[in-house]
Tab-separated table of C-alpha atoms in Angstrom:
chain	number	residue	atom	x	y	z
A	1018	MET	CA	16.906	-6.374	-18.803
A	1019	THR	CA	13.360	-7.495	-18.066
A	1020	LEU	CA	14.156	-7.373	-14.360
A	1021	LEU	CA	15.659	-3.877	-14.554
A	1022	ALA	CA	12.839	-2.367	-16.612
A	1023	PRO	CA	10.477	-1.705	-13.646
A	1024	LEU	CA	13.246	0.425	-12.083
A	1025	LEU	CA	14.557	2.183	-15.192
A	1026	ILE	CA	11.234	3.113	-16.814
A	1027	PRO	CA	9.841	5.227	-13.942
A	1028	LEU	CA	13.270	6.789	-13.309
A	1029	VAL	CA	13.572	7.852	-16.954
A	1030	THR	CA	9.964	9.068	-16.904
A	1031	ALA	CA	10.680	11.097	-13.757
A	1032	LEU	CA	13.644	12.746	-15.476
A	1033	LEU	CA	11.622	13.584	-18.600
A	1034	ALA	CA	8.751	14.901	-16.491
A	1035	ALA	CA	11.163	17.163	-14.584
A	1036	VAL	CA	12.527	18.601	-17.847
A	1037	LEU	CA	8.969	19.264	-19.067
A	1038	GLY	CA	7.852	21.001	-15.873
A	1039	GLN	CA	6.941	24.229	-17.689
A	1040	ARG	CA	4.774	22.400	-20.235
A	1041	PRO	CA	2.082	20.756	-18.076
A	1042	ARG	CA	0.063	19.142	-20.879
A	1043	VAL	CA	3.106	17.535	-22.489
A	1044	GLN	CA	4.381	16.546	-19.056
A	1045	ALA	CA	1.083	14.816	-18.224
A	1046	ASN	CA	1.153	12.926	-21.543
A	1047	VAL	CA	4.733	11.772	-21.014
A	1048	SER	CA	3.912	10.763	-17.440
A	1049	LEU	CA	0.926	8.665	-18.497
A	1050	GLY	CA	2.944	7.179	-21.353
A	1051	GLY	CA	5.657	6.141	-18.900
A	1052	GLY	CA	3.034	4.522	-16.696
A	1053	LEU	CA	1.656	2.528	-19.628
A	1054	VAL	CA	5.144	1.390	-20.682
A	1055	LEU	CA	5.820	0.295	-17.096
A	1056	LEU	CA	2.535	-1.625	-17.087
A	1057	LEU	CA	3.618	-3.465	-20.235
A	1058	ALA	CA	7.067	-4.221	-18.791
A	1059	ALA	CA	5.557	-5.458	-15.513
A	1060	GLY	CA	3.191	-7.742	-17.409
A	1061	THR	CA	6.131	-9.118	-19.380
A	1062	LEU	CA	8.086	-9.749	-16.174
A	1063	LEU	CA	5.175	-11.605	-14.589
A	1064	ARG	CA	4.721	-13.671	-17.747
A	1065	ASP	CA	8.413	-14.630	-17.744
A	1066	VAL	CA	8.381	-15.529	-14.054
A	1067	THR	CA	5.247	-17.634	-14.493
A	1068	ALA	CA	6.689	-19.423	-17.525
A	1069	THR	CA	10.303	-20.015	-16.471
A	1070	GLY	CA	10.469	-19.436	-12.711
A	1071	PRO	CA	12.109	-16.723	-10.584
A	1072	GLN	CA	14.362	-14.186	-12.307
A	1073	THR	CA	17.568	-12.894	-10.692
A	1074	ALA	CA	20.183	-10.276	-11.512
A	1075	ALA	CA	23.531	-9.443	-9.884
A	1076	LEU	CA	24.673	-5.853	-10.427
A	1077	GLY	CA	28.001	-4.162	-9.742
A	1078	ASN	CA	30.276	-6.718	-11.443
A	1079	TRP	CA	30.572	-8.685	-8.220
A	1080	PRO	CA	29.675	-12.327	-7.662
A	1081	LEU	CA	26.793	-13.305	-5.416
A	1082	PRO	CA	26.283	-12.954	-2.511
A	1083	TYR	CA	28.265	-9.677	-2.642
A	1084	ALA	CA	26.652	-8.084	-5.686
A	1085	ILE	CA	23.617	-5.774	-5.606
A	1086	ALA	CA	20.949	-8.428	-5.979
A	1087	LEU	CA	17.528	-8.160	-7.617
A	1088	ALA	CA	15.035	-11.013	-7.762
A	1089	ALA	CA	11.489	-11.487	-9.018
A	1090	ASP	CA	9.261	-14.404	-8.062
A	1091	GLY	CA	5.526	-14.884	-8.461
A	1092	LEU	CA	4.716	-12.576	-5.544
A	1093	SER	CA	7.081	-9.679	-6.217
A	1094	ALA	CA	6.401	-9.678	-9.969
A	1095	LEU	CA	2.643	-9.537	-9.382
A	1096	LEU	CA	3.071	-6.654	-6.932
A	1097	VAL	CA	5.115	-4.716	-9.492
A	1098	LEU	CA	2.242	-5.223	-11.954
A	1099	VAL	CA	-0.303	-4.030	-9.380
A	1100	ALA	CA	1.811	-0.940	-8.630
A	1101	ALA	CA	2.011	-0.172	-12.356
A	1102	ALA	CA	-1.760	-0.562	-12.777
A	1103	LEU	CA	-2.324	1.727	-9.793
A	1104	ALA	CA	0.026	4.307	-11.308
A	1105	VAL	CA	-1.879	4.294	-14.612
A	1106	ALA	CA	-5.218	4.779	-12.831
A	1107	VAL	CA	-3.819	7.598	-10.689
A	1108	LEU	CA	-2.229	9.332	-13.690
A	1109	LEU	CA	-5.510	9.115	-15.580
A	1110	PHE	CA	-7.223	10.696	-12.596
A	1111	ALA	CA	-4.555	13.408	-12.342
A	1112	ARG	CA	-5.213	14.515	-15.945
A	1113	GLY	CA	-8.665	15.637	-14.829
A	1114	TRP	CA	-7.526	17.167	-11.520
A	1115	ARG	CA	-6.953	20.870	-12.019
A	1116	GLU	CA	-4.416	21.161	-9.182
A	1117	SER	CA	-2.042	18.825	-11.031
A	1118	ALA	CA	-1.271	21.403	-13.729
A	1119	ASP	CA	-0.166	23.859	-11.034
A	1120	MET	CA	2.323	21.419	-9.508
A	1121	PRO	CA	5.189	20.778	-11.970
A	1122	GLY	CA	6.962	18.636	-9.383
A	1123	LEU	CA	4.074	16.202	-8.942
A	1124	HIS	CA	4.830	13.873	-11.871
A	1125	PRO	CA	8.615	13.601	-11.326
A	1126	LEU	CA	8.156	12.854	-7.635
A	1127	LEU	CA	5.341	10.399	-8.277
A	1128	HIS	CA	7.450	8.411	-10.721
A	1129	GLY	CA	10.420	8.573	-8.382
A	1130	LEU	CA	8.250	7.097	-5.641
A	1131	LEU	CA	6.960	4.465	-8.067
A	1132	ALA	CA	10.515	3.464	-9.012
A	1133	ALA	CA	11.456	3.110	-5.342
A	1134	CYS	CA	8.396	0.963	-4.601
A	1135	CYS	CA	9.126	-1.364	-7.531
A	1136	ALA	CA	12.761	-1.596	-6.447
A	1137	VAL	CA	11.747	-2.579	-2.913
A	1138	PHE	CA	9.557	-5.355	-4.341
A	1139	LEU	CA	12.531	-6.652	-6.351
A	1140	ALA	CA	15.313	-6.105	-3.794
A	1141	ALA	CA	17.167	-9.239	-2.731
A	1142	ASP	CA	19.660	-7.835	-0.242
A	1143	LEU	CA	19.222	-5.766	2.901
A	1144	PHE	CA	21.314	-2.738	1.989
A	1145	ASN	CA	19.637	-2.398	-1.407
A	1146	LEU	CA	16.325	-2.583	0.423
A	1147	TYR	CA	17.425	0.137	2.845
A	1148	VAL	CA	18.565	2.471	0.045
A	1149	TRP	CA	15.291	2.241	-1.857
A	1150	PHE	CA	13.309	2.761	1.330
A	1151	GLU	CA	15.166	6.043	1.797
A	1152	LEU	CA	14.462	7.087	-1.777
A	1153	MET	CA	10.797	6.468	-0.991
A	1154	LEU	CA	11.231	8.790	1.992
A	1155	ILE	CA	12.779	11.553	-0.138
A	1156	ALA	CA	10.066	11.361	-2.809
A	1157	MET	CA	7.348	11.305	-0.161
A	1158	LEU	CA	8.742	14.392	1.569
A	1159	GLY	CA	8.720	16.214	-1.753
A	1160	LEU	CA	5.102	15.264	-2.385
A	1161	LEU	CA	4.045	16.377	1.096
A	1162	ALA	CA	5.724	19.761	0.652
A	1163	LEU	CA	4.329	20.390	-2.846
A	1164	GLY	CA	1.487	22.655	-1.759
A	1165	GLY	CA	3.876	25.147	-0.171
A	1166	LYS	CA	1.481	26.072	2.645
A	1167	PRO	CA	2.204	25.864	6.388
A	1168	LEU	CA	0.039	22.735	6.753
A	1169	HIS	CA	2.133	21.013	4.076
A	1170	ALA	CA	5.359	21.934	5.842
A	1171	GLU	CA	3.917	20.670	9.127
A	1172	ALA	CA	2.852	17.375	7.526
A	1173	ALA	CA	6.281	16.933	5.925
A	1174	LEU	CA	7.991	17.582	9.261
A	1175	LYS	CA	5.825	15.042	11.105
A	1176	TYR	CA	6.448	12.441	8.432
A	1177	PHE	CA	10.179	13.187	8.372
A	1178	VAL	CA	10.711	12.924	12.129
A	1179	LEU	CA	9.045	9.542	12.552
A	1180	SER	CA	10.354	8.163	9.262
A	1181	MET	CA	13.901	9.105	10.237
A	1182	LEU	CA	13.439	7.149	13.442
A	1183	GLY	CA	12.507	4.137	11.323
A	1184	THR	CA	15.487	4.834	9.069
A	1185	LEU	CA	17.938	4.848	11.976
A	1186	LEU	CA	16.473	1.661	13.411
A	1187	MET	CA	16.647	-0.052	10.020
A	1188	LEU	CA	20.228	1.027	9.417
A	1189	ALA	CA	21.251	-0.156	12.873
A	1190	ALA	CA	19.566	-3.524	12.306
A	1191	VAL	CA	21.216	-3.935	8.894
A	1192	GLY	CA	24.614	-3.161	10.395
A	1193	LEU	CA	24.131	-5.578	13.284
A	1194	LEU	CA	22.968	-8.368	10.999
A	1195	TYR	CA	25.923	-7.815	8.695
A	1196	GLY	CA	28.292	-7.814	11.647
A	1197	ALA	CA	26.836	-11.086	12.961
A	1198	THR	CA	26.508	-12.987	9.672
A	1199	GLY	CA	28.887	-11.285	7.239
A	1200	HIS	CA	26.116	-11.125	4.634
A	1201	LEU	CA	23.380	-8.855	3.308
A	1202	ASN	CA	22.074	-11.052	0.498
A	1203	PHE	CA	18.703	-12.623	1.334
A	1204	ALA	CA	19.709	-16.162	0.338
A	1205	ALA	CA	22.947	-15.962	2.294
A	1206	LEU	CA	21.177	-14.498	5.314
A	1207	ARG	CA	18.611	-17.289	5.220
A	1208	GLU	CA	21.390	-19.863	5.413
A	1209	ALA	CA	23.407	-17.980	8.032
A	1210	ALA	CA	20.404	-17.323	10.301
A	1211	GLY	CA	19.883	-21.070	10.679
A	1212	GLN	CA	23.354	-21.682	12.120
A	1213	PRO	CA	23.320	-22.692	15.797
A	1214	ALA	CA	26.175	-20.287	16.617
A	1215	LEU	CA	23.977	-17.317	15.660
A	1216	ALA	CA	20.791	-18.550	17.290
A	1217	ALA	CA	21.157	-16.230	20.275
A	1218	ALA	CA	22.040	-12.988	18.448
A	1219	VAL	CA	20.069	-12.960	15.204
A	1220	PRO	CA	16.506	-12.954	16.657
A	1221	GLY	CA	17.188	-9.700	18.539
A	1222	TYR	CA	18.510	-8.031	15.401
A	1223	VAL	CA	15.554	-9.307	13.385
A	1224	ALA	CA	13.205	-7.884	16.012
A	1225	LEU	CA	14.901	-4.475	15.643
A	1226	LEU	CA	14.562	-4.679	11.857
A	1227	ALA	CA	10.906	-5.660	12.208
A	1228	LEU	CA	10.307	-2.683	14.511
A	1229	ALA	CA	11.702	-0.321	11.865
A	1230	VAL	CA	9.461	-1.804	9.188
A	1231	LEU	CA	6.421	-1.697	11.498
A	1232	LEU	CA	6.961	2.026	11.994
A	1233	LYS	CA	6.988	2.552	8.227
A	1234	ALA	CA	3.891	0.361	7.903
A	1235	GLY	CA	1.924	2.480	10.371
A	1236	ALA	CA	1.320	-0.240	12.962
A	1237	PHE	CA	0.095	0.522	16.499
A	1238	PRO	CA	1.433	2.446	18.406
A	1239	LEU	CA	3.695	3.904	15.683
A	1240	PHE	CA	0.998	5.173	13.339
A	1241	ALA	CA	0.476	8.807	14.437
A	1242	TRP	CA	2.425	10.209	11.471
A	1243	LEU	CA	0.006	8.680	8.964
A	1244	PRO	CA	-3.347	10.400	9.677
A	1245	ALA	CA	-1.452	13.553	10.654
A	1246	SER	CA	0.193	13.948	7.229
A	1247	TYR	CA	-1.654	12.042	4.500
A	1248	HIS	CA	-4.744	14.268	4.417
A	1249	THR	CA	-2.697	17.243	3.135
A	1250	LEU	CA	-1.798	15.503	-0.146
A	1251	PRO	CA	-3.587	16.247	-3.453
A	1252	ALA	CA	-6.236	13.638	-4.266
A	1253	PRO	CA	-4.316	11.647	-6.937
A	1254	VAL	CA	-1.144	11.596	-4.844
A	1255	LEU	CA	-3.109	10.636	-1.734
A	1256	ALA	CA	-4.612	7.708	-3.622
A	1257	PHE	CA	-1.214	6.453	-4.781
A	1258	VAL	CA	0.495	6.931	-1.420
A	1259	GLY	CA	-2.459	5.748	0.665
A	1260	GLY	CA	-2.958	2.700	-1.486
A	1261	LEU	CA	0.643	1.578	-1.841
A	1262	LEU	CA	3.175	2.953	0.620
A	1263	THR	CA	2.320	1.140	3.862
A	1264	LYS	CA	1.615	-2.042	1.918
A	1265	VAL	CA	5.181	-1.956	0.598
A	1266	ALA	CA	6.362	-2.080	4.210
A	1267	ALA	CA	3.956	-4.940	4.979
A	1268	TYR	CA	5.334	-6.866	1.994
A	1269	VAL	CA	8.884	-6.343	3.269
A	1270	LEU	CA	7.940	-7.716	6.681
A	1271	LEU	CA	6.291	-10.738	5.057
A	1272	ARG	CA	9.356	-11.334	2.897
A	1273	LEU	CA	11.848	-10.953	5.741
A	1274	LEU	CA	10.052	-13.084	8.322
A	1275	GLY	CA	8.515	-15.633	5.977
A	1276	ASP	CA	11.274	-16.128	3.418
A	1277	VAL	CA	14.584	-14.946	4.903
A	1278	PHE	CA	14.500	-15.268	8.696
A	1279	VAL	CA	12.232	-18.294	8.870
A	1280	THR	CA	13.598	-19.333	12.267
A	1281	THR	CA	12.000	-16.309	13.955
A	1282	PRO	CA	11.064	-17.276	17.556
A	1283	ALA	CA	7.424	-18.027	18.269
A	1284	ALA	CA	7.358	-15.367	20.999
A	1285	LEU	CA	8.069	-12.640	18.437
A	1286	LEU	CA	5.301	-13.922	16.179
A	1287	ASP	CA	2.842	-14.072	19.070
A	1288	ALA	CA	3.693	-10.484	19.959
A	1289	LEU	CA	3.132	-9.546	16.316
A	1290	GLY	CA	-0.290	-11.217	16.393
A	1291	TRP	CA	-1.439	-9.195	19.395
A	1292	LEU	CA	0.051	-6.070	17.852
A	1293	ALA	CA	-2.020	-6.842	14.745
A	1294	ALA	CA	-5.172	-7.061	16.852
A	1295	ALA	CA	-4.426	-3.731	18.554
A	1296	THR	CA	-3.690	-2.099	15.180
A	1297	MET	CA	-6.998	-3.295	13.747
A	1298	VAL	CA	-9.013	-2.028	16.706
A	1299	ILE	CA	-7.307	1.352	17.202
A	1300	GLY	CA	-7.399	2.092	13.472
A	1301	VAL	CA	-11.088	1.349	13.048
A	1302	LEU	CA	-12.018	3.325	16.199
A	1303	GLY	CA	-10.080	6.320	14.889
A	1304	ALA	CA	-11.986	6.066	11.612
A	1305	ALA	CA	-15.317	5.954	13.439
A	1306	TYR	CA	-14.441	9.147	15.336
A	1307	HIS	CA	-13.621	11.413	12.377
A	1308	TRP	CA	-15.822	13.264	9.863
A	1309	ASP	CA	-13.222	14.211	7.248
A	1310	VAL	CA	-13.352	11.525	4.549
A	1311	ARG	CA	-9.577	11.606	4.082
A	1312	ARG	CA	-8.938	11.078	7.798
A	1313	ILE	CA	-11.509	8.279	7.964
A	1314	LEU	CA	-9.781	6.471	5.117
A	1315	ALA	CA	-6.335	7.198	6.581
A	1316	PHE	CA	-7.297	5.521	9.851
A	1317	HIS	CA	-8.639	2.594	7.854
A	1318	ILE	CA	-5.160	2.239	6.348
A	1319	VAL	CA	-3.949	1.595	9.892
A	1320	SER	CA	-6.801	-0.814	10.574
A	1321	GLN	CA	-6.199	-2.812	7.405
A	1322	ILE	CA	-2.471	-3.045	8.142
A	1323	GLY	CA	-3.567	-5.001	11.205
A	1324	TYR	CA	-5.049	-7.697	8.961
A	1325	LEU	CA	-1.753	-7.964	7.079
A	1326	LEU	CA	0.205	-8.271	10.320
A	1327	LEU	CA	-2.231	-10.965	11.446
A	1328	GLY	CA	-1.486	-13.012	8.335
A	1329	ILE	CA	2.250	-12.652	8.901
A	1330	ALA	CA	1.932	-13.632	12.568
A	1331	LEU	CA	0.195	-16.864	11.554
A	1332	ALA	CA	3.564	-17.961	10.096
A	1333	SER	CA	2.292	-20.504	7.589
A	1334	PRO	CA	2.116	-20.826	3.791
A	1335	ALA	CA	-1.677	-20.459	3.982
A	1336	GLY	CA	-1.291	-17.321	6.087
A	1337	ALA	CA	1.263	-15.945	3.623
A	1338	ALA	CA	-1.087	-16.566	0.678
A	1339	GLY	CA	-3.936	-14.877	2.530
A	1340	THR	CA	-1.696	-11.942	3.421
A	1341	ALA	CA	-0.600	-11.537	-0.198
A	1342	PHE	CA	-4.176	-11.667	-1.500
A	1343	PHE	CA	-5.385	-9.191	1.110
A	1344	LEU	CA	-2.436	-6.907	0.398
A	1345	ILE	CA	-3.258	-6.673	-3.324
A	1346	HIS	CA	-6.963	-6.233	-2.583
A	1347	ASN	CA	-6.220	-3.450	-0.119
A	1348	ILE	CA	-3.895	-1.582	-2.480
A	1349	LEU	CA	-6.652	-1.413	-5.090
A	1350	VAL	CA	-9.593	-0.711	-2.780
A	1351	LYS	CA	-7.891	1.856	-0.583
A	1352	ALA	CA	-6.511	3.796	-3.545
A	1353	ASN	CA	-9.896	3.745	-5.260
A	1354	LEU	CA	-11.666	5.065	-2.170
A	1355	PHE	CA	-9.244	7.986	-2.000
A	1356	LEU	CA	-9.876	8.725	-5.686
A	1357	ILE	CA	-13.630	8.606	-5.036
A	1358	ALA	CA	-13.132	10.965	-2.085
A	1359	GLY	CA	-11.466	13.362	-4.511
A	1360	LEU	CA	-14.494	13.205	-6.809
A	1361	MET	CA	-16.753	13.790	-3.812
A	1362	PHE	CA	-14.744	16.928	-3.077
A	1363	ALA	CA	-15.007	18.015	-6.720
A	1364	SER	CA	-18.774	17.554	-6.493
A	1365	ALA	CA	-19.474	19.147	-3.089
A	1366	GLY	CA	-16.470	21.370	-2.409
A	1367	HIS	CA	-15.748	19.752	0.972
A	1368	TYR	CA	-14.232	16.643	2.536
A	1369	ASP	CA	-16.180	17.154	5.786
A	1370	LEU	CA	-19.182	14.813	5.768
A	1371	ARG	CA	-21.211	17.325	7.763
A	1372	ARG	CA	-20.995	19.767	4.841
A	1373	ILE	CA	-21.726	17.267	2.063
A	1374	GLY	CA	-24.968	15.664	0.956
A	1375	GLY	CA	-27.264	14.838	-1.920
A	1376	LEU	CA	-24.641	13.050	-4.017
A	1377	TYR	CA	-26.778	9.986	-4.711
A	1378	PRO	CA	-29.416	11.747	-6.869
A	1379	THR	CA	-26.877	14.020	-8.572
A	1380	ARG	CA	-23.990	11.530	-8.926
A	1381	PRO	CA	-25.521	8.022	-9.253
A	1382	LEU	CA	-22.432	6.643	-11.017
A	1383	LEU	CA	-20.160	7.962	-8.263
A	1384	ALA	CA	-22.483	6.406	-5.672
A	1385	LEU	CA	-22.241	3.017	-7.425
A	1386	LEU	CA	-18.448	3.214	-7.633
A	1387	PHE	CA	-18.272	4.069	-3.941
A	1388	LEU	CA	-20.501	1.143	-2.970
A	1389	VAL	CA	-18.338	-1.355	-4.859
A	1390	SER	CA	-15.159	-0.284	-3.058
A	1391	ALA	CA	-16.883	0.224	0.305
A	1392	PHE	CA	-18.412	-3.272	0.243
A	1393	SER	CA	-15.019	-4.695	-0.644
A	1394	LEU	CA	-13.297	-2.836	2.203
A	1395	VAL	CA	-15.897	-4.190	4.623
A	1396	GLY	CA	-15.641	-7.718	3.199
A	1397	VAL	CA	-19.182	-8.244	1.917
A	1398	PRO	CA	-19.449	-11.456	-0.191
A	1399	PRO	CA	-18.376	-11.958	-2.927
A	1400	SER	CA	-16.022	-8.980	-2.892
A	1401	SER	CA	-12.232	-9.213	-2.924
A	1402	GLY	CA	-12.220	-8.119	0.706
A	1403	PHE	CA	-14.410	-11.059	1.641
A	1404	TRP	CA	-11.989	-13.581	0.117
A	1405	GLY	CA	-8.960	-11.926	1.691
A	1406	LYS	CA	-10.506	-11.820	5.155
A	1407	PHE	CA	-11.881	-15.333	4.762
A	1408	MET	CA	-8.417	-16.721	4.011
A	1409	LEU	CA	-6.890	-14.962	7.020
A	1410	VAL	CA	-9.663	-15.709	9.521
A	1411	ARG	CA	-9.917	-19.340	8.410
A	1412	GLU	CA	-6.194	-19.838	9.006
A	1413	ALA	CA	-6.407	-18.062	12.374
A	1414	PHE	CA	-9.186	-20.401	13.513
A	1415	ALA	CA	-7.356	-23.426	12.075
A	1416	GLN	CA	-4.395	-22.547	14.315
A	1417	ALA	CA	-6.735	-22.031	17.312
A	1418	HIS	CA	-6.056	-18.286	17.447
A	1419	TYR	CA	-9.711	-17.633	18.137
A	1420	ALA	CA	-9.165	-14.222	19.749
A	1421	TRP	CA	-7.263	-12.912	16.734
A	1422	GLY	CA	-9.859	-14.240	14.311
A	1423	GLY	CA	-12.736	-12.916	16.406
A	1424	ILE	CA	-11.193	-9.439	16.564
A	1425	ALA	CA	-10.727	-9.473	12.785
A	1426	LEU	CA	-14.432	-10.248	12.319
A	1427	ALA	CA	-15.510	-7.569	14.821
A	1428	VAL	CA	-13.338	-4.957	13.114
A	1429	GLY	CA	-15.113	-5.797	9.863
A	1430	LEU	CA	-18.412	-4.795	11.472
A	1431	LEU	CA	-16.931	-1.505	12.688
A	1432	THR	CA	-15.605	-0.886	9.182
A	1433	LEU	CA	-19.185	-1.280	7.965
A	1434	TYR	CA	-20.161	1.508	10.369
A	1435	SER	CA	-17.593	3.908	8.874
A	1436	MET	CA	-18.589	3.149	5.301
A	1437	SER	CA	-22.274	3.490	6.236
A	1438	LYS	CA	-21.536	6.890	7.780
A	1439	ILE	CA	-19.934	8.089	4.544
A	1440	TRP	CA	-22.885	6.771	2.523
A	1441	ALA	CA	-25.533	8.253	4.802
A	1442	GLU	CA	-23.885	11.658	5.140
A	1443	ALA	CA	-22.449	12.248	1.680
A	1444	PHE	CA	-24.792	10.364	-0.619
A	1445	TRP	CA	-28.129	9.810	1.112
A	1446	LYS	CA	-28.969	12.878	3.180
A	1447	PRO	CA	-30.095	16.060	1.364
A	1448	ALA	CA	-27.423	18.560	0.419
A	1449	PRO	CA	-26.963	21.053	3.277
A	1450	HIS	CA	-26.245	23.854	0.809
A	1451	ALA	CA	-27.754	24.557	-2.567
A	1452	GLU	CA	-24.388	24.619	-4.327
A	1453	ASN	CA	-23.781	20.987	-3.320
A	1454	SER	CA	-26.663	19.862	-5.498
A	1455	ALA	CA	-25.081	21.101	-8.722
A	1456	ALA	CA	-24.321	18.338	-11.175
A	1457	ALA	CA	-21.540	19.697	-13.369
A	1458	ALA	CA	-19.827	16.919	-15.285
A	1459	LEU	CA	-16.889	15.291	-13.559
A	1460	PRO	CA	-13.654	14.976	-15.588
A	1461	ARG	CA	-13.833	11.940	-17.840
A	1462	SER	CA	-10.216	10.965	-17.299
A	1463	ALA	CA	-10.713	11.029	-13.523
A	1464	LEU	CA	-13.772	8.799	-13.839
A	1465	ALA	CA	-11.785	6.512	-16.159
A	1466	GLY	CA	-9.119	6.056	-13.490
A	1467	VAL	CA	-11.733	5.131	-10.883
A	1468	ALA	CA	-13.517	2.829	-13.327
A	1469	LEU	CA	-10.247	0.997	-14.093
A	1470	MET	CA	-9.618	0.360	-10.408
A	1471	THR	CA	-13.232	-0.710	-9.868
A	1472	LEU	CA	-13.000	-3.274	-12.669
A	1473	LEU	CA	-9.884	-4.794	-11.099
A	1474	ILE	CA	-11.592	-4.932	-7.696
A	1475	VAL	CA	-14.689	-6.596	-9.147
A	1476	ALA	CA	-12.534	-9.101	-11.060
A	1477	MET	CA	-10.705	-10.114	-7.866
A	1478	GLY	CA	-14.012	-10.611	-6.078
A	1479	ILE	CA	-16.008	-12.439	-8.719
A	1480	HIS	CA	-13.184	-14.587	-10.045
A	1481	PRO	CA	-10.607	-14.945	-7.249
A	1482	GLU	CA	-9.408	-18.467	-8.099
A	1483	PRO	CA	-6.573	-17.467	-10.496
A	1484	PHE	CA	-5.234	-14.925	-8.003
A	1485	ILE	CA	-5.418	-17.358	-5.099
A	1486	ARG	CA	-3.796	-20.218	-7.034
A	1487	HIS	CA	-0.980	-17.963	-8.220
A	1488	LEU	CA	-0.317	-16.603	-4.749
A	1489	GLU	CA	-0.491	-20.024	-3.102
A	1490	ALA	CA	2.181	-21.232	-5.512
A	1491	ALA	CA	4.256	-18.097	-4.984
A	1492	THR	CA	4.196	-18.380	-1.178
A	1493	ALA	CA	4.282	-22.186	-0.842
A	1494	HIS	CA	7.886	-22.061	0.452
A	1495	PHE	CA	7.239	-19.365	3.047
A	1496	TRP	CA	7.891	-20.320	6.679
A	1497	ARG	CA	9.644	-23.506	5.612
A	1498	ALA	CA	13.269	-23.872	6.631
A	1499	GLY	CA	15.781	-25.545	4.414
């Protein structure tokens, strides 16, 4: 039951929130309550995994490897906890966001998306993974269309078209792998993929599966849907989606290549490494070009995915640990920056940096919160971003991938440029219009959500040892056959 709770709690909360759609205050309370219960259940699951080892469940009254399989180890259980903490922060923020009360579908869809993300973290067979990915797609389409305006319909269409391409590729890869091996269960696939008779066929199918996941992760050159659609979302939804969704895909790629198909050819991993470098560079250049804070941060999602792909391409336990640490750091920091962007909009009435200014003297607390997350995104010591990038770059240099490591360092400098642009334009320069200098109080619940995320980010930066030790233990078997 402990293993099923992270799926059942958000699904039940989504149902209750849908029933309470005409009572926005009660709906918001139930939604936040469901998030807190999920946080408690996720903490219990992580405690059990840490104390007794991985947890497994076989559903459908079938024996393994044919049953619907769920599994939680140190990595997946921690990610479920992080997703639950993110949900609580976002729901706190949403209580102070006036648009939320006008969108009765927001809370049901958000919890449906949360359930799908937790299920992907816990999935232990390919078809189960595919099904929950598609439920993520459905919930995401609903969230994109919530506003009801033409730009929301356009964003939903762009997301749908490219996501359906990824869906078809994933389904084809799942079918081909099942046809070749006779299995969908991760453990059975791991054993079957190592058989000499399948050595010629399986790598091609794995490459097709990886391509589908890369599209959903927003990797170069398959990222156009992301900055073209994300900026239309309401601030709390944008924070949840921008912080979590592409990282779920990155986790899946890490799990598949590092834990299931560990015999992946070196040529595929090398190609992934260069793809990671291109993703980092193109993403950070796109961020430098734009002036809308949401688009800047959306392009940085792409750029940061490049770091995660770099860690996966390194194909080592140390690279896996660095990828996992950076993934958790990026979920928290990216979501918090989107929440802060929402507060900047509430303060100045615009997302365009050219129409914002004077926030430092009028919003000193907001300025401080922004600096903490911005420094962490850049990787300034001793932030969480510094430790994540250090682990990845150190492993890249240890494996003599000097070009990959050098590009990762250079992209960090370009990230500093983007964050400096936001600081200089929104916080430091005088307000271009008198109304921007008003200092009406920001909603306390929204500030509480940002403060919660900031505390987690600071904790990861100042005291990273427990996180690193846990993740090193959780990924110690990655990329090791047998």
